[in-house]
Tab-separated table of C-alpha atoms in Angstrom:
chain	number	residue	atom	x	y	z
A	1	GLN	CA	-205.097	-74.056	5.653
A	2	VAL	CA	-201.516	-74.528	7.454
A	3	GLN	CA	-201.526	-77.051	10.207
A	4	LEU	CA	-198.754	-78.123	12.211
A	5	VAL	CA	-199.149	-81.211	14.760
A	6	GLU	CA	-196.337	-82.172	17.154
A	7	SER	CA	-195.914	-85.401	18.476
A	8	GLY	CA	-193.475	-87.533	20.579
A	9	GLY	CA	-193.846	-85.810	23.996
A	10	GLY	CA	-194.619	-87.823	27.404
A	11	VAL	CA	-192.958	-88.714	30.175
A	12	VAL	CA	-189.209	-89.535	29.846
A	13	GLN	CA	-186.676	-90.641	32.405
A	14	PRO	CA	-183.446	-88.012	33.266
A	15	GLY	CA	-180.591	-89.023	30.826
A	16	ARG	CA	-182.644	-90.453	28.179
A	17	SER	CA	-183.335	-89.428	24.692
A	18	LEU	CA	-186.217	-88.544	22.860
A	19	ARG	CA	-187.453	-87.448	19.382
A	20	LEU	CA	-190.270	-84.903	18.750
A	21	SER	CA	-192.059	-84.613	15.256
A	22	CYS	CA	-194.212	-82.008	13.707
A	23	ALA	CA	-196.411	-83.232	10.844
A	24	ALA	CA	-197.066	-80.345	8.502
A	25	SER	CA	-199.825	-79.633	6.116
A	26	GLY	CA	-201.631	-76.966	4.297
A	27	PHE	CA	-198.335	-75.635	2.725
A	28	LYS	CA	-195.572	-76.378	0.615
A	29	PHE	CA	-193.194	-77.727	3.574
A	30	SER	CA	-190.070	-77.922	1.732
A	31	THR	CA	-189.775	-74.498	0.966
A	32	TYR	CA	-190.313	-72.989	4.421
A	33	ALA	CA	-187.920	-72.727	7.247
A	34	MET	CA	-188.785	-74.365	10.486
A	35	HIS	CA	-188.498	-73.209	14.173
A	36	TRP	CA	-188.816	-75.207	17.398
A	37	VAL	CA	-189.794	-73.062	20.651
A	38	ARG	CA	-190.307	-74.458	23.996
A	39	GLN	CA	-192.390	-72.844	27.345
A	40	ALA	CA	-191.843	-74.475	30.555
A	41	PRO	CA	-194.768	-74.436	33.028
A	42	GLY	CA	-195.560	-71.273	34.201
A	43	LYS	CA	-192.630	-69.500	32.267
A	44	GLY	CA	-191.895	-67.566	29.033
A	45	LEU	CA	-190.668	-68.783	25.406
A	46	GLU	CA	-187.682	-70.098	24.626
A	47	TRP	CA	-186.453	-70.271	21.125
A	48	LEU	CA	-184.558	-73.472	20.624
A	49	SER	CA	-183.544	-74.078	17.253
A	50	ALA	CA	-184.195	-73.224	13.435
A	51	ILE	CA	-183.963	-75.126	10.088
A	52	SER	CA	-183.858	-73.751	6.495
A	53	TYR	CA	-186.021	-74.984	3.729
A	54	ASP	CA	-183.485	-77.789	2.478
A	55	GLY	CA	-181.892	-78.746	6.173
A	56	SER	CA	-178.647	-77.095	5.191
A	57	ARG	CA	-178.584	-74.370	7.461
A	58	LYS	CA	-179.046	-75.156	11.308
A	59	TYR	CA	-179.338	-72.827	14.048
A	60	TYR	CA	-179.611	-73.453	17.732
A	61	ALA	CA	-179.712	-71.356	21.017
A	62	ASP	CA	-176.374	-71.609	22.879
A	63	SER	CA	-177.918	-73.196	25.805
A	64	MET	CA	-179.003	-75.990	23.436
A	65	LYS	CA	-175.679	-76.784	21.680
A	66	GLY	CA	-174.694	-79.933	21.565
A	67	ARG	CA	-177.773	-81.566	23.228
A	68	PHE	CA	-180.318	-81.069	20.544
A	69	THR	CA	-180.419	-81.634	17.030
A	70	VAL	CA	-182.978	-80.323	14.503
A	71	TYR	CA	-183.603	-81.903	11.212
A	72	ARG	CA	-186.403	-82.614	8.724
A	73	ASP	CA	-187.740	-84.561	5.977
A	74	ASN	CA	-189.264	-82.901	3.076
A	75	SER	CA	-190.325	-86.414	1.513
A	76	ASN	CA	-192.841	-86.705	4.507
A	77	ASP	CA	-193.507	-83.025	5.399
A	78	THR	CA	-192.142	-83.338	8.928
A	79	LEU	CA	-189.930	-81.829	11.221
A	80	TYR	CA	-187.783	-83.361	13.980
A	81	LEU	CA	-185.980	-82.527	17.370
A	82	GLN	CA	-183.923	-84.904	18.695
A	83	PHE	CA	-182.981	-84.592	22.167
A	84	ASN	CA	-180.287	-86.118	24.395
A	85	SER	CA	-179.369	-86.417	28.079
A	86	LEU	CA	-182.827	-84.953	29.263
A	87	ARG	CA	-182.858	-83.066	32.460
A	88	ALA	CA	-185.695	-82.259	34.565
A	89	ALA	CA	-185.354	-78.396	33.228
A	90	ASP	CA	-185.929	-79.684	29.894
A	91	THR	CA	-189.709	-80.216	31.158
A	92	ALA	CA	-191.975	-77.934	28.985
A	93	VAL	CA	-194.347	-77.705	25.911
A	94	TYR	CA	-192.394	-78.067	22.643
A	95	TYR	CA	-193.839	-76.036	19.788
A	96	CYS	CA	-192.928	-76.231	16.152
A	97	ALA	CA	-193.548	-73.187	13.994
A	98	LYS	CA	-193.169	-72.036	10.488
A	99	ASP	CA	-191.106	-69.138	9.220
A	100	PRO	CA	-192.203	-66.923	6.583
A	101	LEU	CA	-189.265	-67.594	4.347
A	102	GLY	CA	-187.245	-70.492	3.015
A	103	THR	CA	-184.285	-69.199	4.557
A	104	VAL	CA	-185.020	-68.362	8.406
A	105	ALA	CA	-186.257	-64.772	8.602
A	106	GLY	CA	-186.475	-65.635	12.649
A	107	PHE	CA	-190.128	-65.084	13.170
A	108	ALA	CA	-192.990	-67.465	13.284
A	109	GLU	CA	-196.120	-66.992	11.255
A	110	TYR	CA	-197.856	-70.232	12.420
A	111	TRP	CA	-197.454	-72.429	15.546
A	112	GLY	CA	-198.501	-75.962	16.255
A	113	GLN	CA	-200.300	-76.891	19.415
A	114	GLY	CA	-197.424	-78.247	21.025
A	115	THR	CA	-196.465	-81.187	22.889
A	116	LEU	CA	-195.508	-81.684	26.526
A	117	VAL	CA	-192.289	-83.210	27.508
A	118	THR	CA	-192.142	-84.264	31.212
A	119	VAL	CA	-188.791	-85.025	32.676
A	120	SER	CA	-189.224	-87.021	35.445
A	121	SER	CA	-187.938	-90.473	37.203
B	1	ILE	CA	-178.643	-60.032	22.751
B	2	GLN	CA	-180.629	-59.713	25.522
B	3	LEU	CA	-184.490	-58.212	25.397
B	4	THR	CA	-186.080	-56.610	28.603
B	5	GLN	CA	-189.649	-55.930	28.838
B	6	SER	CA	-191.321	-53.691	30.699
B	7	PRO	CA	-193.732	-53.456	32.612
B	8	SER	CA	-193.988	-57.274	33.389
B	9	SER	CA	-197.614	-57.173	34.391
B	10	LEU	CA	-200.061	-54.405	33.940
B	11	SER	CA	-203.919	-54.448	34.891
B	12	ALA	CA	-206.006	-52.305	32.342
B	13	SER	CA	-209.747	-51.626	31.719
B	14	VAL	CA	-211.737	-52.480	28.548
B	15	GLY	CA	-211.179	-49.338	26.208
B	16	GLU	CA	-208.249	-48.260	27.666
B	17	ARG	CA	-204.695	-47.732	25.778
B	18	VAL	CA	-202.023	-49.992	26.760
B	19	THR	CA	-198.190	-49.683	25.662
B	20	ILE	CA	-195.780	-52.296	26.162
B	21	THR	CA	-191.819	-51.772	25.988
B	22	CYS	CA	-189.059	-53.678	24.821
B	23	ARG	CA	-185.379	-52.852	25.079
B	24	ALA	CA	-182.616	-54.895	23.289
B	25	SER	CA	-179.314	-54.696	24.846
B	26	GLN	CA	-177.762	-53.766	21.379
B	27	GLY	CA	-179.070	-52.536	18.217
B	28	ILE	CA	-181.205	-54.672	16.076
B	29	SER	CA	-182.519	-52.174	13.555
B	30	THR	CA	-185.834	-53.364	13.051
B	31	TYR	CA	-185.820	-56.942	13.491
B	32	LEU	CA	-188.212	-57.459	16.050
B	33	ALA	CA	-191.516	-59.193	16.366
B	34	TRP	CA	-194.444	-59.454	18.741
B	35	TYR	CA	-196.652	-61.911	19.886
B	36	GLN	CA	-199.926	-62.705	22.229
B	37	GLN	CA	-200.351	-65.737	23.900
B	38	LYS	CA	-203.508	-66.855	25.878
B	39	PRO	CA	-203.238	-69.386	28.413
B	40	GLY	CA	-202.804	-72.743	27.289
B	41	LYS	CA	-202.646	-71.560	23.764
B	42	ALA	CA	-200.067	-71.329	21.344
B	43	PRO	CA	-198.492	-67.799	20.486
B	44	LYS	CA	-199.828	-65.619	17.962
B	45	LEU	CA	-197.921	-63.565	15.823
B	46	LEU	CA	-198.829	-60.053	15.891
B	47	ILE	CA	-196.239	-57.875	14.464
B	48	TYR	CA	-192.981	-58.187	12.531
B	49	GLY	CA	-190.179	-55.738	10.993
B	50	ALA	CA	-191.240	-53.868	14.653
B	51	SER	CA	-194.227	-52.193	12.592
B	52	THR	CA	-195.710	-54.523	10.089
B	53	LEU	CA	-199.187	-55.725	10.904
B	54	GLN	CA	-199.463	-59.667	10.343
B	55	ASN	CA	-202.675	-60.454	8.234
B	56	GLY	CA	-205.595	-60.682	10.137
B	57	VAL	CA	-204.587	-58.803	13.186
B	58	PRO	CA	-206.898	-55.947	14.269
B	59	SER	CA	-205.724	-52.443	13.665
B	60	ARG	CA	-205.814	-51.289	16.877
B	61	PHE	CA	-202.608	-53.062	17.571
B	62	SER	CA	-199.596	-51.324	16.241
B	63	GLY	CA	-195.588	-51.477	16.958
B	64	SER	CA	-193.077	-48.881	16.664
B	65	GLY	CA	-189.117	-48.431	17.333
B	66	SER	CA	-185.664	-49.176	15.908
B	67	GLY	CA	-182.523	-49.716	17.375
B	68	THR	CA	-182.729	-51.000	20.982
B	69	ASP	CA	-186.271	-49.276	21.949
B	70	PHE	CA	-189.809	-50.843	20.768
B	71	THR	CA	-193.060	-50.569	21.684
B	72	LEU	CA	-196.297	-52.463	21.014
B	73	THR	CA	-199.669	-50.351	21.678
B	74	ILE	CA	-203.020	-51.379	22.029
B	75	SER	CA	-204.947	-48.269	20.896
B	76	SER	CA	-208.092	-49.604	22.860
B	77	LEU	CA	-208.223	-52.594	24.748
B	78	GLN	CA	-210.740	-55.140	23.752
B	79	PRO	CA	-211.725	-58.211	26.100
B	80	GLU	CA	-210.031	-60.471	23.777
B	81	ASP	CA	-206.849	-59.065	24.213
B	82	PHE	CA	-206.178	-59.871	27.806
B	83	ALA	CA	-203.126	-62.299	27.450
B	84	THR	CA	-199.253	-62.213	27.799
B	85	TYR	CA	-197.305	-60.484	24.892
B	86	TYR	CA	-193.882	-61.453	24.071
B	87	CYS	CA	-191.272	-59.643	21.917
B	88	GLN	CA	-188.548	-61.660	19.887
B	89	GLN	CA	-185.801	-60.247	18.271
B	90	LEU	CA	-184.555	-61.551	15.013
B	91	GLU	CA	-180.817	-61.781	15.142
B	92	SER	CA	-180.287	-64.356	17.356
B	93	TYR	CA	-184.257	-65.023	17.962
B	94	ALA	CA	-184.199	-65.086	21.662
B	95	PHE	CA	-187.944	-63.889	23.056
B	96	GLY	CA	-188.408	-61.362	25.809
B	97	PRO	CA	-189.496	-62.581	29.192
B	98	GLY	CA	-193.437	-61.167	28.490
B	99	THR	CA	-195.680	-59.210	29.627
B	100	LYS	CA	-198.974	-59.933	31.252
B	101	VAL	CA	-202.010	-57.885	30.398
B	102	ASP	CA	-205.192	-58.588	32.834
B	103	ILE	CA	-208.216	-56.659	34.288
């Protein structure tokens, strides 16, 4: 069955960088687009980024452009999200999710359980 | 493209029919999905393409609409349906603010 396991979260100081990982299994990772979505404590869902099956197309929420980078390693079935210049407002649970298509359909049919990032000094 | 949802929360009883509305700031055809999220859990896809039920989702859930106005209907609310529901537009992928359904 499809499994998505996020890792890399934790407590990080403001201004620092962080990389989240999402290990995929149970499907052919290299043929599907993937997403990152976050949820601040007590708040709603916020779509962050998507990447096509081969990494050639990347999409970002306007508020994230320039600070976040999405990429993938299809040889290791892993999705990544690199953050720079973290702020307190980036404190959230970060989810990776699987798109039903290789190009980006836009919706997420499977989700990981999320990893918590806390930005605090 | 911005999404609004109404109501932001509602209280309902088991067996009741529940309708949640999602409105887009501009037309998005049927490029809309609905999710259910329970506390402490990842969201679950319910509906995509505005009205197509995801595999395994009970038939009491249904979606309708096109353009700017969409609805999610639960025909007979069950105890496991108490959750927060989000719409998502599939043009720029933003989510609506959510509707909390509680007892």
